[in-house]
Short mmCIF file of C-alpha atoms in Angstrom, two decimals:
data_model
loop_
_atom_site.label_atom_id
_atom_site.label_comp_id
_atom_site.label_asym_id
_atom_site.label_seq_id
_atom_site.Cartn_x
_atom_site.Cartn_y
_atom_site.Cartn_z
CA MET W 1 -198.55 -84.98 70.97
CA LYS W 2 -200.96 -81.90 72.39
CA LYS W 3 -198.73 -78.90 73.10
CA GLN W 4 -199.56 -76.04 75.75
CA LEU W 5 -198.67 -73.43 73.61
CA LYS W 6 -198.35 -71.01 76.73
CA SER W 7 -195.04 -69.20 76.20
CA PRO W 8 -194.06 -66.04 74.17
CA LEU W 9 -191.60 -68.06 72.34
CA LYS W 10 -194.33 -70.82 71.13
CA ILE W 11 -197.00 -68.32 70.41
CA GLY W 12 -194.22 -66.63 68.02
CA PHE W 13 -193.43 -69.63 66.80
CA MET W 14 -197.26 -70.86 65.38
CA ALA W 15 -198.47 -67.51 65.18
CA PHE W 16 -195.45 -66.29 62.77
CA MET W 17 -194.79 -68.05 59.93
CA LEU W 18 -192.81 -65.43 57.88
CA THR W 19 -190.29 -67.47 55.95
CA LEU W 20 -186.60 -66.79 56.36
CA PHE W 21 -184.56 -66.62 52.82
CA MET W 22 -181.43 -67.17 52.85
CA VAL W 23 -178.68 -66.18 50.51
CA GLY W 24 -175.06 -66.14 50.63
CA CYS W 25 -172.02 -65.62 48.58
CA SER W 26 -169.04 -67.88 49.01
CA SER W 27 -166.21 -68.53 45.95
CA ASP W 28 -168.47 -71.26 44.31
CA ASP W 29 -170.11 -69.85 41.24
CA GLY W 30 -173.61 -71.23 40.75
CA SER W 31 -174.23 -72.02 44.62
CA VAL W 32 -177.44 -71.45 46.18
CA PHE W 33 -176.31 -69.34 48.31
CA ASP W 34 -175.12 -66.35 45.74
CA THR W 35 -176.31 -63.02 47.24
CA GLY W 36 -178.13 -60.57 45.96
CA ASN W 37 -178.16 -56.86 46.31
CA THR W 38 -179.40 -55.82 50.04
CA GLY W 39 -179.65 -52.03 49.06
CA GLY W 40 -182.94 -50.37 49.44
CA GLY W 41 -183.19 -49.07 45.60
CA ASP W 42 -183.58 -45.87 44.16
CA ASP W 43 -184.87 -42.88 46.62
CA GLY W 44 -187.01 -40.90 44.23
CA ASP W 45 -184.13 -38.08 43.75
CA GLY W 46 -181.38 -40.40 42.21
CA GLU W 47 -179.62 -41.46 45.07
CA GLU W 48 -179.83 -45.54 45.47
CA GLN W 49 -180.29 -46.14 49.76
CA THR W 50 -178.70 -48.78 51.22
CA GLU W 51 -180.62 -50.79 54.07
CA GLU W 52 -178.29 -50.37 57.25
CA VAL W 53 -177.29 -54.46 57.60
CA ALA W 54 -176.12 -55.99 61.38
CA THR W 55 -173.42 -57.48 61.00
CA ILE W 56 -171.04 -60.28 62.55
CA ILE W 57 -167.64 -61.02 61.32
CA TYR W 58 -164.92 -63.85 63.02
CA ASP W 59 -162.06 -63.97 61.59
CA GLU W 60 -159.95 -66.55 62.24
CA ALA W 61 -156.24 -65.32 61.25
CA THR W 62 -157.43 -61.87 62.42
CA PRO W 63 -159.08 -61.75 65.63
CA THR W 64 -158.60 -58.26 65.97
CA ASN W 65 -160.99 -57.94 62.91
CA ASN W 66 -163.86 -59.85 64.91
CA MET W 67 -167.81 -58.08 65.55
CA VAL W 68 -169.40 -60.78 67.65
CA THR W 69 -172.49 -58.98 68.33
CA ALA W 70 -174.80 -56.75 66.54
CA SER W 71 -178.35 -55.07 66.93
CA ALA W 72 -181.04 -53.77 65.08
CA SER W 73 -184.99 -51.93 65.50
CA GLY W 74 -187.98 -54.23 64.25
CA GLU W 75 -191.26 -54.34 63.39
CA VAL W 76 -193.89 -57.02 64.30
CA GLY W 77 -194.41 -58.97 61.35
CA THR W 78 -191.93 -57.54 59.02
CA ALA W 79 -187.75 -59.07 58.47
CA VAL W 80 -184.81 -57.62 59.49
CA PRO W 81 -181.49 -57.77 57.21
CA GLY W 82 -178.16 -59.75 58.42
CA ARG W 83 -175.29 -60.64 57.94
CA VAL W 84 -172.30 -63.06 58.72
CA ILE W 85 -168.65 -63.38 57.83
CA PHE W 86 -166.88 -66.36 58.74
CA THR W 87 -163.35 -66.87 57.39
CA SER W 88 -161.56 -69.34 58.74
CA ASP W 89 -157.76 -70.20 58.08
CA ALA W 90 -157.26 -73.73 59.47
CA THR W 91 -160.28 -74.39 60.05
CA SER W 92 -162.93 -76.41 57.70
CA GLN W 93 -166.68 -75.05 57.98
CA ARG W 94 -168.93 -77.74 57.04
CA ARG W 95 -172.19 -76.84 59.08
CA MET W 96 -173.53 -73.54 60.70
CA TYR W 97 -176.08 -73.43 63.53
CA ILE W 98 -178.88 -70.97 63.55
CA THR W 99 -181.01 -70.09 66.81
CA GLN W 100 -183.73 -67.83 67.94
CA ASN W 101 -184.48 -66.68 71.44
CA ILE W 102 -188.23 -65.23 71.41
CA SER W 103 -188.34 -62.81 74.59
CA GLY W 104 -186.24 -64.35 76.99
CA GLN W 105 -187.74 -67.65 76.49
CA GLY W 106 -184.50 -70.30 75.80
CA ASP W 107 -182.34 -70.40 72.46
CA MET W 108 -184.12 -73.10 69.51
CA PRO W 109 -182.90 -74.48 66.66
CA PHE W 110 -184.05 -72.03 63.27
CA ASN W 111 -184.48 -73.36 60.30
CA ASN W 112 -187.69 -71.44 58.95
CA PHE W 113 -186.16 -71.75 55.59
CA ASN W 114 -188.22 -70.94 52.36
CA LEU W 115 -187.53 -74.05 49.93
CA ASN W 116 -189.88 -73.92 47.37
CA ASP W 117 -186.68 -73.87 45.55
CA THR W 118 -185.46 -77.51 45.18
CA ASP W 119 -181.73 -76.68 45.47
CA LEU W 120 -182.07 -74.78 48.69
CA THR W 121 -183.32 -78.26 49.99
CA LYS W 122 -180.21 -80.13 49.41
CA VAL W 123 -178.02 -77.24 52.38
CA LEU W 124 -180.31 -78.13 54.86
CA LYS W 125 -179.24 -81.52 57.16
CA ALA W 126 -181.54 -83.81 58.85
CA ASP W 127 -180.57 -82.12 62.33
CA GLY W 128 -181.88 -79.06 60.96
CA SER W 129 -178.31 -76.87 60.42
CA ILE W 130 -177.27 -75.37 57.39
CA ASP W 131 -174.52 -77.74 55.29
CA LEU W 132 -171.38 -75.58 54.10
CA ASP W 133 -170.15 -78.14 51.97
CA GLY W 134 -171.49 -75.68 48.29
CA SER W 135 -169.24 -73.49 49.50
CA ASN W 136 -165.31 -73.12 49.62
CA LYS W 137 -165.56 -74.36 54.10
CA LYS W 138 -163.10 -71.41 54.67
CA GLU W 139 -164.46 -68.01 53.67
CA ILE W 140 -168.58 -67.72 53.74
CA ASP W 141 -170.74 -64.50 54.04
CA PHE W 142 -174.64 -64.48 53.87
CA THR W 143 -176.84 -62.78 54.10
CA PHE W 144 -180.20 -63.61 56.14
CA ASN W 145 -183.56 -62.03 56.84
CA LEU W 146 -185.02 -62.32 59.66
CA PRO W 147 -187.57 -62.13 61.38
CA VAL W 148 -189.98 -59.99 64.12
CA PRO W 149 -192.39 -62.51 65.75
CA ASP W 150 -195.26 -61.37 67.40
CA VAL W 151 -194.06 -59.72 70.69
CA ASP W 152 -195.10 -55.97 72.03
CA ASN W 153 -191.79 -56.10 74.34
CA GLY W 154 -188.39 -57.34 74.36
CA THR W 155 -186.08 -58.94 72.35
CA ILE W 156 -185.35 -61.54 69.84
CA VAL W 157 -181.79 -63.18 69.31
CA TYR W 158 -180.31 -65.03 66.85
CA SER W 159 -177.20 -66.83 67.63
CA PHE W 160 -175.03 -68.43 64.59
CA TRP W 161 -172.03 -70.99 64.79
CA THR W 162 -170.00 -73.03 62.17
CA THR W 163 -168.94 -76.43 63.12
CA THR W 164 -165.91 -78.83 61.89
CA GLY W 165 -168.74 -82.30 61.67
CA LYS W 166 -172.10 -82.75 63.58
CA GLY W 167 -172.66 -80.31 66.32
CA ASP W 168 -175.50 -79.12 69.04
CA PHE W 169 -178.33 -76.60 68.83
CA ARG W 170 -177.75 -76.89 72.59
CA ASP W 171 -173.63 -76.89 73.02
CA PRO W 172 -172.35 -74.50 70.77
CA THR W 173 -168.81 -76.08 72.04
CA LYS W 174 -169.32 -79.25 70.45
CA ARG W 175 -167.02 -79.83 67.03
CA LEU W 176 -166.90 -75.73 67.25
CA ALA W 177 -165.28 -73.70 64.07
CA LEU W 178 -166.27 -70.60 64.25
CA GLY W 179 -168.71 -68.01 66.80
CA VAL W 180 -170.74 -68.06 68.55
CA GLY W 181 -171.91 -64.10 66.90
CA THR W 182 -175.37 -62.77 68.34
CA ILE W 183 -177.39 -60.65 66.31
CA THR W 184 -180.27 -58.52 68.61
CA VAL W 185 -183.54 -57.60 67.01
CA THR W 186 -185.07 -55.11 69.16
CA VAL W 187 -188.74 -54.93 70.09
CA GLY W 188 -190.60 -51.42 71.84
CA THR W 189 -189.22 -51.26 74.66
CA GLY W 190 -186.79 -54.23 74.65
CA THR W 191 -187.63 -55.56 77.61
CA ASN W 192 -188.25 -58.86 78.37
CA PRO W 193 -191.32 -61.08 80.18
CA THR W 194 -190.65 -62.76 82.95
CA ALA W 195 -189.87 -66.05 81.80
CA GLU W 196 -192.32 -68.77 82.23
CA VAL W 197 -191.92 -72.65 81.59
CA ARG W 198 -191.88 -74.12 78.64
CA GLU W 199 -194.24 -76.96 78.83
CA ILE W 200 -195.27 -79.62 77.17
CA THR W 201 -198.32 -81.78 77.18
CA GLY W 202 -199.14 -85.76 76.05
CA VAL W 203 -195.62 -86.95 75.56
CA LYS W 204 -196.20 -90.96 74.79
CA LEU W 205 -193.10 -93.09 74.80
CA PHE W 206 -192.85 -96.80 74.23
CA ALA W 207 -191.22 -99.80 75.73
CA PRO W 208 -188.29 -100.59 73.09
CA ALA W 209 -188.23 -102.71 70.48
CA GLU W 210 -184.06 -104.83 70.54
CA ASP W 211 -184.67 -103.87 66.65
CA GLY W 212 -185.31 -99.45 67.57
CA THR W 213 -187.94 -99.27 65.78
CA THR W 214 -190.08 -98.13 68.78
CA LYS W 215 -190.42 -94.44 70.09
CA THR W 216 -188.93 -94.43 73.02
CA PHE W 217 -186.79 -91.61 73.39
CA PHE W 218 -187.90 -87.44 73.88
CA SER W 219 -186.08 -84.60 73.09
CA LEU W 220 -186.49 -81.72 74.87
CA LEU W 221 -184.97 -79.47 72.36
CA ASP W 222 -187.52 -79.43 69.83
CA GLU W 223 -190.21 -81.34 72.27
CA ASN W 224 -190.76 -84.55 69.98
CA VAL W 225 -189.66 -88.31 70.72
CA TYR W 226 -187.81 -90.10 68.30
CA GLN W 227 -187.26 -93.81 67.63
CA ILE W 228 -183.98 -95.09 68.57
CA ASN W 229 -183.25 -96.69 64.89
CA GLU W 230 -183.89 -92.65 63.16
CA GLY W 231 -180.07 -92.39 62.80
CA PRO W 232 -176.61 -90.42 64.40
CA GLU W 233 -178.07 -86.85 63.11
CA PHE W 234 -180.72 -86.80 66.23
CA ARG W 235 -178.36 -87.90 68.72
CA ALA W 236 -177.66 -85.09 70.18
CA PHE W 237 -181.80 -84.33 70.80
CA TRP W 238 -182.46 -87.35 72.37
CA ASP W 239 -182.25 -86.36 76.54
CA PHE W 240 -183.60 -89.79 78.09
CA GLY W 241 -186.03 -92.98 77.66
CA TYR W 242 -188.14 -94.90 78.85
CA TYR W 243 -188.21 -99.26 79.65
CA TYR W 244 -190.24 -101.48 80.98
CA LYS W 245 -188.81 -103.88 83.09
CA ASP W 246 -189.66 -106.38 86.51
CA ASN W 247 -192.42 -104.96 86.42
CA GLN W 248 -191.12 -101.85 86.94
CA ALA W 249 -191.39 -98.32 84.47
CA SER W 250 -188.49 -96.17 84.38
CA PHE W 251 -186.32 -93.69 82.61
CA ALA W 252 -182.91 -93.54 81.85
CA SER W 253 -180.59 -90.65 80.55
CA THR W 254 -179.64 -91.35 76.88
CA SER W 255 -176.35 -92.01 78.46
CA THR W 256 -176.91 -94.52 80.18
CA TYR W 257 -179.94 -96.41 78.75
CA ASN W 258 -178.48 -99.61 77.71
CA VAL W 259 -176.76 -100.23 81.25
CA SER W 260 -180.12 -99.15 83.10
CA PHE W 261 -182.25 -101.11 80.81
CA GLY W 262 -179.75 -103.99 80.79
CA PHE W 263 -179.89 -105.25 77.15
CA PRO W 264 -178.37 -102.98 73.97
CA VAL W 265 -181.41 -101.46 71.30
CA GLU W 266 -179.72 -100.72 68.03
CA GLY W 267 -179.26 -97.23 67.17
CA LEU W 268 -178.83 -95.60 70.62
CA VAL W 269 -174.54 -95.97 70.25
CA PRO W 270 -172.57 -94.17 67.66
CA ASP W 271 -171.13 -97.45 65.39
CA SER W 272 -167.78 -97.01 64.17
CA GLU W 273 -168.21 -96.02 60.29
CA GLU W 274 -170.16 -92.64 61.61
CA ASP W 275 -168.44 -89.98 60.98
CA ASP W 276 -166.17 -88.90 64.32
CA ALA W 277 -167.83 -91.67 66.29
CA GLU W 278 -165.61 -91.90 68.57
CA ASN W 279 -165.67 -88.58 70.42
CA GLU W 280 -169.66 -88.83 70.15
CA THR W 281 -171.65 -88.51 73.70
CA LEU W 282 -175.15 -89.36 74.85
CA ASN W 283 -176.89 -86.68 76.91
CA GLU W 284 -177.34 -87.78 80.68
CA ALA W 285 -180.33 -86.64 82.71
CA TYR W 286 -180.94 -86.59 86.52
CA PHE W 287 -183.27 -88.08 88.12
CA LYS W 288 -185.48 -88.24 91.81
CA THR W 289 -189.22 -88.39 93.35
CA SER W 290 -190.33 -85.37 94.04
CA THR W 291 -192.51 -84.07 96.89
CA MET W 292 -194.86 -82.51 95.38
CA VAL W 293 -198.21 -83.60 94.24
CA ALA W 294 -200.18 -83.65 90.45
CA ALA W 295 -201.47 -80.63 91.65
CA ASP W 296 -198.47 -78.59 93.27
CA PHE W 297 -197.52 -79.75 89.32
CA ASP W 298 -200.08 -77.79 87.33
CA ALA W 299 -199.36 -74.51 89.84
CA VAL W 300 -196.26 -73.81 88.25
CA LEU W 301 -196.22 -71.33 86.36
CA LEU W 302 -192.88 -69.17 85.99
CA SER W 303 -189.29 -70.97 85.15
CA GLY W 304 -188.08 -69.13 88.80
CA ALA W 305 -190.22 -71.81 90.78
CA LEU W 306 -187.91 -74.56 89.37
CA ASP W 307 -185.27 -73.21 90.73
CA VAL W 308 -184.99 -75.64 94.09
CA ILE W 309 -184.67 -78.11 92.33
CA VAL W 310 -180.72 -79.44 93.49
CA THR W 311 -179.18 -82.38 90.74
CA SER W 312 -179.47 -85.68 91.64
CA GLU W 313 -176.98 -88.60 90.79
CA ALA W 314 -179.48 -90.42 89.50
CA GLN W 315 -179.06 -91.45 85.71
CA SER W 316 -182.08 -93.44 85.74
CA ILE W 317 -185.83 -93.88 87.90
CA SER W 318 -188.22 -96.14 88.28
CA ALA W 319 -191.26 -97.85 89.94
CA LEU W 320 -193.14 -94.85 88.49
CA ALA W 321 -196.76 -94.70 88.90
CA VAL W 322 -199.98 -92.31 87.67
CA ASP W 323 -199.46 -89.43 89.37
CA ASP W 324 -196.36 -89.57 90.60
CA VAL W 325 -194.17 -85.70 89.95
CA ILE W 326 -190.46 -86.59 89.26
CA GLU W 327 -187.78 -83.99 89.27
CA PHE W 328 -185.24 -83.32 86.45
CA VAL W 329 -182.01 -81.73 85.45
CA ASP W 330 -181.34 -82.01 82.01
CA ASN W 331 -177.61 -82.56 80.65
CA TYR W 332 -177.73 -78.46 79.94
CA GLY W 333 -178.64 -77.65 83.37
CA LYS W 334 -181.84 -76.85 83.08
CA LYS W 335 -184.55 -78.16 85.72
CA GLY W 336 -188.01 -79.25 84.85
CA LEU W 337 -190.38 -82.00 85.76
CA ILE W 338 -192.54 -84.45 84.44
CA LYS W 339 -196.20 -85.48 85.93
CA ILE W 340 -197.32 -89.61 85.13
CA THR W 341 -200.42 -89.21 83.69
CA GLU W 342 -200.91 -92.50 82.07
CA ILE W 343 -199.14 -96.43 82.01
CA GLU W 344 -199.98 -99.18 79.95
CA ALA W 345 -197.60 -102.04 81.55
CA GLY W 346 -195.53 -104.47 79.72
CA PHE W 347 -192.82 -104.36 77.39
CA ASN W 348 -193.51 -105.47 74.14
CA THR W 349 -194.71 -102.62 71.35
CA ASN W 350 -197.74 -101.86 72.29
CA ASP W 351 -196.58 -100.44 75.48
CA TYR W 352 -195.90 -97.00 76.90
CA ILE W 353 -195.91 -94.45 79.22
CA VAL W 354 -197.79 -90.70 79.00
CA PHE W 355 -196.58 -88.15 80.48
CA ASP W 356 -196.80 -83.58 80.88
CA VAL W 357 -193.39 -81.77 81.20
CA LYS W 358 -192.16 -78.70 82.71
CA ILE W 359 -188.85 -77.09 81.85
CA GLN W 360 -187.23 -73.80 82.12
CA PRO W 361 -186.50 -72.23 79.05
#
């Protein structure tokens, strides 16, 4: 899928590939999170210099100790040290979620870790969160090197929170344990540019197969397409899916997909053996046909241009045709447009729809 890298967010992700080396300390000996010395070494006069570290603190037992925000100045091409100390009392912390927001262009999952060490690969869950099972789940003290992407002026905001189970990068309240804490890195004047739309081109979804093996669902979070049976780790990523029924190409939100399609597909609904399956929720999305034409879609550049979209009540839309423009609002309130560019009619695995998306960051 070809993507248009027009926003500072995407430029930063693609152009800046410095790795985040993550260390931390826990009560478990030999943990991959064992912290090294963050000091700056000798200054030449025999005095050791200690680098100031932006630190956020959450203390469940004593909230008055909390420090939920921290800040630092950064230079492009370097990394800023950050520290998170999360101490729970009655709550077990099982995962940590981290997002990065470059120049106000929207929170995106951040897990660009240095995984050369095979032990480090074990701490990442499939959805990109950090598995805390190697710690004692009560006292977490991690130090991170936070990369500074290539921006002239603006802020890079890193957000951290922990969960009691599988969470959601777009919804920190889901199974929240502690957080959300933020570390803001300022570059230059710290003034963010006007927010542009995120643009994704050439998204290709296939009509569903009953066994769930087709790439039928799309994620506005990471801009990827997903097989229905790819497992519980990614369901929170899925926003809507494609199907072809009654000679009509159609979209439906993940939440209403089985009802709209009329045939259950394997892997979409959580099964009883999954962790906390009874509380699992699927993303909603609301659609309506726009009065815009394809040329209007192409002309939309800034996020503010999408503010006029009003949430509809329909979580599915049918009779899609090439050059149609569809307005939508996702589960998290972000507004966007879809332009249909190609339809291969039918309901077998070789039949598909191709479209472009513009969405608020």
